[in-house]
């Protein structure tokens, strides 16, 4: 990897960490969703750096586009008082930060302790290969995910249609 590639991956990693931190720390739920959108788009950038253009496109369309739009609509439709911001508080912030730090330390130690072997040239999978995987060995998880998304949509519509007394 050249120095410029390392810099690009480092910048993307920094944006992902910043977005994840903003998602967790932000007290406004709408801003948390927008920080999550930044994280998901930066993850698509990592896929592009890995020469996985199809996965990057799917990441932007499905997650950064679809899921974030659904989350914004859910937040906006579930507001009880029009014009008031949706606020949330994180309980156990210190315990969560310590747990995240512990997991991070374990991962870094594990990565640094493993020997680095020369990377073999692996051809990027084609769209046909991915389609065969989705409709072959990964058919069940793919269908479970689609049922889950339909259930979320039905729940969101049910909550939105419910009238307050």
PDB file of C-alpha atoms in Angstrom:
ATOM      1  CA  UNK A   1       0.000   0.000   0.000  1.00  0.00           C
ATOM      2  CA  UNK A   2       1.263   3.424  -0.858  1.00  0.00           C
ATOM      3  CA  UNK A   3       1.329   6.277   1.601  1.00  0.00           C
ATOM      4  CA  UNK A   4      -1.636   7.922  -0.115  1.00  0.00           C
ATOM      5  CA  UNK A   5      -3.742   4.759   0.199  1.00  0.00           C
ATOM      6  CA  UNK A   6      -2.871   4.467   3.888  1.00  0.00           C
ATOM      7  CA  UNK A   7      -3.843   8.107   4.361  1.00  0.00           C
ATOM      8  CA  UNK A   8      -7.188   7.505   2.590  1.00  0.00           C
ATOM      9  CA  UNK A   9      -8.032   4.469   4.701  1.00  0.00           C
ATOM     10  CA  UNK A  10      -6.958   6.316   7.849  1.00  0.00           C
ATOM     11  CA  UNK A  11      -9.205   9.258   7.001  1.00  0.00           C
ATOM     12  CA  UNK A  12     -12.147   6.933   6.346  1.00  0.00           C
ATOM     13  CA  UNK A  13     -11.493   5.142   9.637  1.00  0.00           C
ATOM     14  CA  UNK A  14     -11.419   8.483  11.421  1.00  0.00           C
ATOM     15  CA  UNK A  15     -14.719   9.539   9.824  1.00  0.00           C
ATOM     16  CA  UNK A  16     -16.291   6.202  10.803  1.00  0.00           C
ATOM     17  CA  UNK A  17     -15.103   6.579  14.406  1.00  0.00           C
ATOM     18  CA  UNK A  18     -16.261  10.200  14.548  1.00  0.00           C
ATOM     19  CA  UNK A  19     -19.675   9.271  13.152  1.00  0.00           C
ATOM     20  CA  UNK A  20     -20.065   6.348  15.539  1.00  0.00           C
ATOM     21  CA  UNK A  21     -19.092   8.527  18.474  1.00  0.00           C
ATOM     22  CA  UNK A  22     -21.529  11.223  17.355  1.00  0.00           C
ATOM     23  CA  UNK A  23     -24.274   8.617  17.037  1.00  0.00           C
ATOM     24  CA  UNK A  24     -23.786   7.430  20.586  1.00  0.00           C
ATOM     25  CA  UNK A  25     -23.106  10.755  22.303  1.00  0.00           C
ATOM     26  CA  UNK A  26     -25.634  13.026  20.581  1.00  0.00           C
ATOM     27  CA  UNK A  27     -28.638  13.785  22.789  1.00  0.00           C
ATOM     28  CA  UNK A  28     -30.892  14.713  19.864  1.00  0.00           C
ATOM     29  CA  UNK A  29     -32.279  11.597  18.202  1.00  0.00           C
ATOM     30  CA  UNK A  30     -32.469  13.173  14.740  1.00  0.00           C
ATOM     31  CA  UNK A  31     -28.817  14.194  14.930  1.00  0.00           C
ATOM     32  CA  UNK A  32     -27.920  10.687  16.099  1.00  0.00           C
ATOM     33  CA  UNK A  33     -29.528   9.277  12.964  1.00  0.00           C
ATOM     34  CA  UNK A  34     -27.631  11.773  10.806  1.00  0.00           C
ATOM     35  CA  UNK A  35     -24.335  10.810  12.468  1.00  0.00           C
ATOM     36  CA  UNK A  36     -25.224   7.181  11.706  1.00  0.00           C
ATOM     37  CA  UNK A  37     -25.758   8.154   8.062  1.00  0.00           C
ATOM     38  CA  UNK A  38     -22.247   9.631   7.973  1.00  0.00           C
ATOM     39  CA  UNK A  39     -20.858   6.418   9.432  1.00  0.00           C
ATOM     40  CA  UNK A  40     -22.657   4.274   6.849  1.00  0.00           C
ATOM     41  CA  UNK A  41     -21.497   6.424   3.915  1.00  0.00           C
ATOM     42  CA  UNK A  42     -17.898   6.296   5.187  1.00  0.00           C
ATOM     43  CA  UNK A  43     -18.224   2.517   5.413  1.00  0.00           C
ATOM     44  CA  UNK A  44     -19.208   2.532   1.745  1.00  0.00           C
ATOM     45  CA  UNK A  45     -15.974   4.446   1.143  1.00  0.00           C
ATOM     46  CA  UNK A  46     -14.053   1.595   2.776  1.00  0.00           C
ATOM     47  CA  UNK A  47     -15.798  -0.831   0.420  1.00  0.00           C
ATOM     48  CA  UNK A  48     -14.696   1.324  -2.501  1.00  0.00           C
ATOM     49  CA  UNK A  49     -11.097   1.231  -1.250  1.00  0.00           C
ATOM     50  CA  UNK A  50     -11.405  -2.570  -1.174  1.00  0.00           C
ATOM     51  CA  UNK A  51     -12.529  -2.513  -4.835  1.00  0.00           C
ATOM     52  CA  UNK A  52     -16.000  -3.776  -3.912  1.00  0.00           C
ATOM     53  CA  UNK A  53     -18.073  -1.266  -5.853  1.00  0.00           C
ATOM     54  CA  UNK A  54     -21.257  -3.323  -5.757  1.00  0.00           C
ATOM     55  CA  UNK A  55     -21.141  -3.579  -1.966  1.00  0.00           C
ATOM     56  CA  UNK A  56     -20.428   0.158  -1.709  1.00  0.00           C
ATOM     57  CA  UNK A  57     -23.460   0.907  -3.868  1.00  0.00           C
ATOM     58  CA  UNK A  58     -25.629  -1.486  -1.879  1.00  0.00           C
ATOM     59  CA  UNK A  59     -24.389   0.116   1.353  1.00  0.00           C
ATOM     60  CA  UNK A  60     -25.353   3.597   0.171  1.00  0.00           C
ATOM     61  CA  UNK A  61     -28.693   2.574  -1.329  1.00  0.00           C
ATOM     62  CA  UNK A  62     -29.906   0.195   1.371  1.00  0.00           C
ATOM     63  CA  UNK A  63     -28.442   1.539   4.562  1.00  0.00           C
ATOM     64  CA  UNK A  64     -27.528   5.190   4.056  1.00  0.00           C
ATOM     65  CA  UNK A  65     -30.580   5.697   1.852  1.00  0.00           C
ATOM     66  CA  UNK A  66     -33.305   3.327   2.952  1.00  0.00           C
ATOM     67  CA  UNK A  67     -32.660   2.608   6.604  1.00  0.00           C
ATOM     68  CA  UNK A  68     -31.717   6.188   7.483  1.00  0.00           C
ATOM     69  CA  UNK A  69     -34.806   7.524   5.686  1.00  0.00           C
ATOM     70  CA  UNK A  70     -36.953   5.016   7.562  1.00  0.00           C
ATOM     71  CA  UNK A  71     -35.341   5.994  10.860  1.00  0.00           C
ATOM     72  CA  UNK A  72     -35.893   9.714  10.211  1.00  0.00           C
ATOM     73  CA  UNK A  73     -39.556   9.073   9.348  1.00  0.00           C
ATOM     74  CA  UNK A  74     -39.983   6.937  12.467  1.00  0.00           C
ATOM     75  CA  UNK A  75     -38.500   9.671  14.642  1.00  0.00           C
ATOM     76  CA  UNK A  76     -40.585  12.395  13.022  1.00  0.00           C
ATOM     77  CA  UNK A  77     -43.815  10.395  13.150  1.00  0.00           C
ATOM     78  CA  UNK A  78     -43.368   9.370  16.746  1.00  0.00           C
ATOM     79  CA  UNK A  79     -42.966  12.898  18.110  1.00  0.00           C
ATOM     80  CA  UNK A  80     -45.728  13.498  20.628  1.00  0.00           C
ATOM     81  CA  UNK A  81     -45.485  17.292  20.745  1.00  0.00           C
ATOM     82  CA  UNK A  82     -45.091  19.018  17.410  1.00  0.00           C
ATOM     83  CA  UNK A  83     -42.046  21.233  17.251  1.00  0.00           C
ATOM     84  CA  UNK A  84     -40.327  19.674  20.271  1.00  0.00           C
ATOM     85  CA  UNK A  85     -37.053  17.916  19.695  1.00  0.00           C
ATOM     86  CA  UNK A  86     -36.793  14.228  20.402  1.00  0.00           C
ATOM     87  CA  UNK A  87     -34.258  13.829  23.205  1.00  0.00           C
ATOM     88  CA  UNK A  88     -32.700  10.728  24.640  1.00  0.00           C
ATOM     89  CA  UNK A  89     -30.208  10.057  27.374  1.00  0.00           C
ATOM     90  CA  UNK A  90     -27.570   7.391  27.550  1.00  0.00           C
ATOM     91  CA  UNK A  91     -27.468   5.637  30.880  1.00  0.00           C
ATOM     92  CA  UNK A  92     -24.317   3.899  31.987  1.00  0.00           C
ATOM     93  CA  UNK A  93     -22.081   6.055  29.793  1.00  0.00           C
ATOM     94  CA  UNK A  94     -18.961   5.331  31.851  1.00  0.00           C
ATOM     95  CA  UNK A  95     -19.592   1.575  31.981  1.00  0.00           C
ATOM     96  CA  UNK A  96     -20.270   1.502  28.240  1.00  0.00           C
ATOM     97  CA  UNK A  97     -17.117   3.500  27.499  1.00  0.00           C
ATOM     98  CA  UNK A  98     -15.034   1.141  29.640  1.00  0.00           C
ATOM     99  CA  UNK A  99     -16.539  -1.912  27.931  1.00  0.00           C
ATOM    100  CA  UNK A 100     -15.864  -0.407  24.494  1.00  0.00           C
ATOM    101  CA  UNK A 101     -12.301   0.434  25.512  1.00  0.00           C
ATOM    102  CA  UNK A 102     -11.760  -3.123  26.767  1.00  0.00           C
ATOM    103  CA  UNK A 103     -13.069  -4.618  23.509  1.00  0.00           C
ATOM    104  CA  UNK A 104     -10.898  -2.190  21.537  1.00  0.00           C
ATOM    105  CA  UNK A 105      -7.788  -3.156  23.522  1.00  0.00           C
ATOM    106  CA  UNK A 106      -8.468  -6.872  23.014  1.00  0.00           C
ATOM    107  CA  UNK A 107      -8.904  -6.327  19.261  1.00  0.00           C
ATOM    108  CA  UNK A 108      -5.761  -4.209  18.909  1.00  0.00           C
ATOM    109  CA  UNK A 109      -3.669  -6.681  20.920  1.00  0.00           C
ATOM    110  CA  UNK A 110      -5.041  -9.572  18.839  1.00  0.00           C
ATOM    111  CA  UNK A 111      -4.290  -7.796  15.575  1.00  0.00           C
ATOM    112  CA  UNK A 112      -0.787  -6.765  16.618  1.00  0.00           C
ATOM    113  CA  UNK A 113       0.014 -10.240  17.970  1.00  0.00           C
ATOM    114  CA  UNK A 114      -0.918 -12.058  14.767  1.00  0.00           C
ATOM    115  CA  UNK A 115       1.747 -12.451  12.112  1.00  0.00           C
ATOM    116  CA  UNK A 116       1.199 -10.588   8.878  1.00  0.00           C
ATOM    117  CA  UNK A 117       1.386 -12.848   5.856  1.00  0.00           C
ATOM    118  CA  UNK A 118       1.790 -11.626   2.306  1.00  0.00           C
ATOM    119  CA  UNK A 119      -1.605 -10.868   0.861  1.00  0.00           C
ATOM    120  CA  UNK A 120      -2.604 -13.157  -1.966  1.00  0.00           C
ATOM    121  CA  UNK A 121      -4.301 -11.646  -4.975  1.00  0.00           C
ATOM    122  CA  UNK A 122      -7.976 -12.485  -4.616  1.00  0.00           C
ATOM    123  CA  UNK A 123     -10.215 -11.650  -7.537  1.00  0.00           C
ATOM    124  CA  UNK A 124     -13.142  -9.416  -6.687  1.00  0.00           C
ATOM    125  CA  UNK A 125     -16.463 -11.246  -6.848  1.00  0.00           C
ATOM    126  CA  UNK A 126     -18.701 -10.324  -9.731  1.00  0.00           C
ATOM    127  CA  UNK A 127     -22.344  -9.334  -9.427  1.00  0.00           C
ATOM    128  CA  UNK A 128     -23.232 -12.810 -10.714  1.00  0.00           C
ATOM    129  CA  UNK A 129     -21.220 -14.407  -7.892  1.00  0.00           C
ATOM    130  CA  UNK A 130     -22.951 -12.225  -5.307  1.00  0.00           C
ATOM    131  CA  UNK A 131     -26.381 -12.997  -6.768  1.00  0.00           C
ATOM    132  CA  UNK A 132     -25.608 -16.715  -6.705  1.00  0.00           C
ATOM    133  CA  UNK A 133     -24.591 -16.398  -3.038  1.00  0.00           C
ATOM    134  CA  UNK A 134     -27.754 -14.483  -2.123  1.00  0.00           C
ATOM    135  CA  UNK A 135     -29.949 -17.008  -3.887  1.00  0.00           C
ATOM    136  CA  UNK A 136     -27.912 -20.044  -2.842  1.00  0.00           C
ATOM    137  CA  UNK A 137     -26.090 -20.483   0.437  1.00  0.00           C
ATOM    138  CA  UNK A 138     -27.327 -17.184   1.961  1.00  0.00           C
ATOM    139  CA  UNK A 139     -30.959 -17.464   0.863  1.00  0.00           C
ATOM    140  CA  UNK A 140     -32.370 -18.030   4.359  1.00  0.00           C
ATOM    141  CA  UNK A 141     -30.655 -15.020   6.018  1.00  0.00           C
ATOM    142  CA  UNK A 142     -31.581 -12.869   3.004  1.00  0.00           C
ATOM    143  CA  UNK A 143     -35.259 -13.810   3.319  1.00  0.00           C
ATOM    144  CA  UNK A 144     -35.260 -13.417   7.118  1.00  0.00           C
ATOM    145  CA  UNK A 145     -33.887  -9.903   6.648  1.00  0.00           C
ATOM    146  CA  UNK A 146     -36.621  -9.086   4.140  1.00  0.00           C
ATOM    147  CA  UNK A 147     -39.319 -10.342   6.544  1.00  0.00           C
ATOM    148  CA  UNK A 148     -37.743  -8.283   9.332  1.00  0.00           C
ATOM    149  CA  UNK A 149     -37.808  -5.133   7.189  1.00  0.00           C
ATOM    150  CA  UNK A 150     -41.465  -5.721   6.282  1.00  0.00           C
ATOM    151  CA  UNK A 151     -42.301  -6.189   9.991  1.00  0.00           C
ATOM    152  CA  UNK A 152     -40.527  -2.919  10.802  1.00  0.00           C
ATOM    153  CA  UNK A 153     -42.489  -1.106   8.090  1.00  0.00           C
ATOM    154  CA  UNK A 154     -45.817  -2.516   9.357  1.00  0.00           C
ATOM    155  CA  UNK A 155     -44.915  -1.513  12.922  1.00  0.00           C
ATOM    156  CA  UNK A 156     -43.928   1.995  11.814  1.00  0.00           C
ATOM    157  CA  UNK A 157     -47.214   2.424   9.933  1.00  0.00           C
ATOM    158  CA  UNK A 158     -49.187   1.096  12.909  1.00  0.00           C
ATOM    159  CA  UNK A 159     -47.457   3.504  15.305  1.00  0.00           C
ATOM    160  CA  UNK A 160     -47.925   6.410  12.897  1.00  0.00           C
ATOM    161  CA  UNK A 161     -51.638   5.725  12.429  1.00  0.00           C
ATOM    162  CA  UNK A 162     -52.350   5.381  16.134  1.00  0.00           C
ATOM    163  CA  UNK A 163     -54.077   8.452  17.532  1.00  0.00           C
ATOM    164  CA  UNK A 164     -53.246   9.884  20.910  1.00  0.00           C
ATOM    165  CA  UNK A 165     -56.129  10.161  23.396  1.00  0.00           C
TER     166      UNK A 165
END
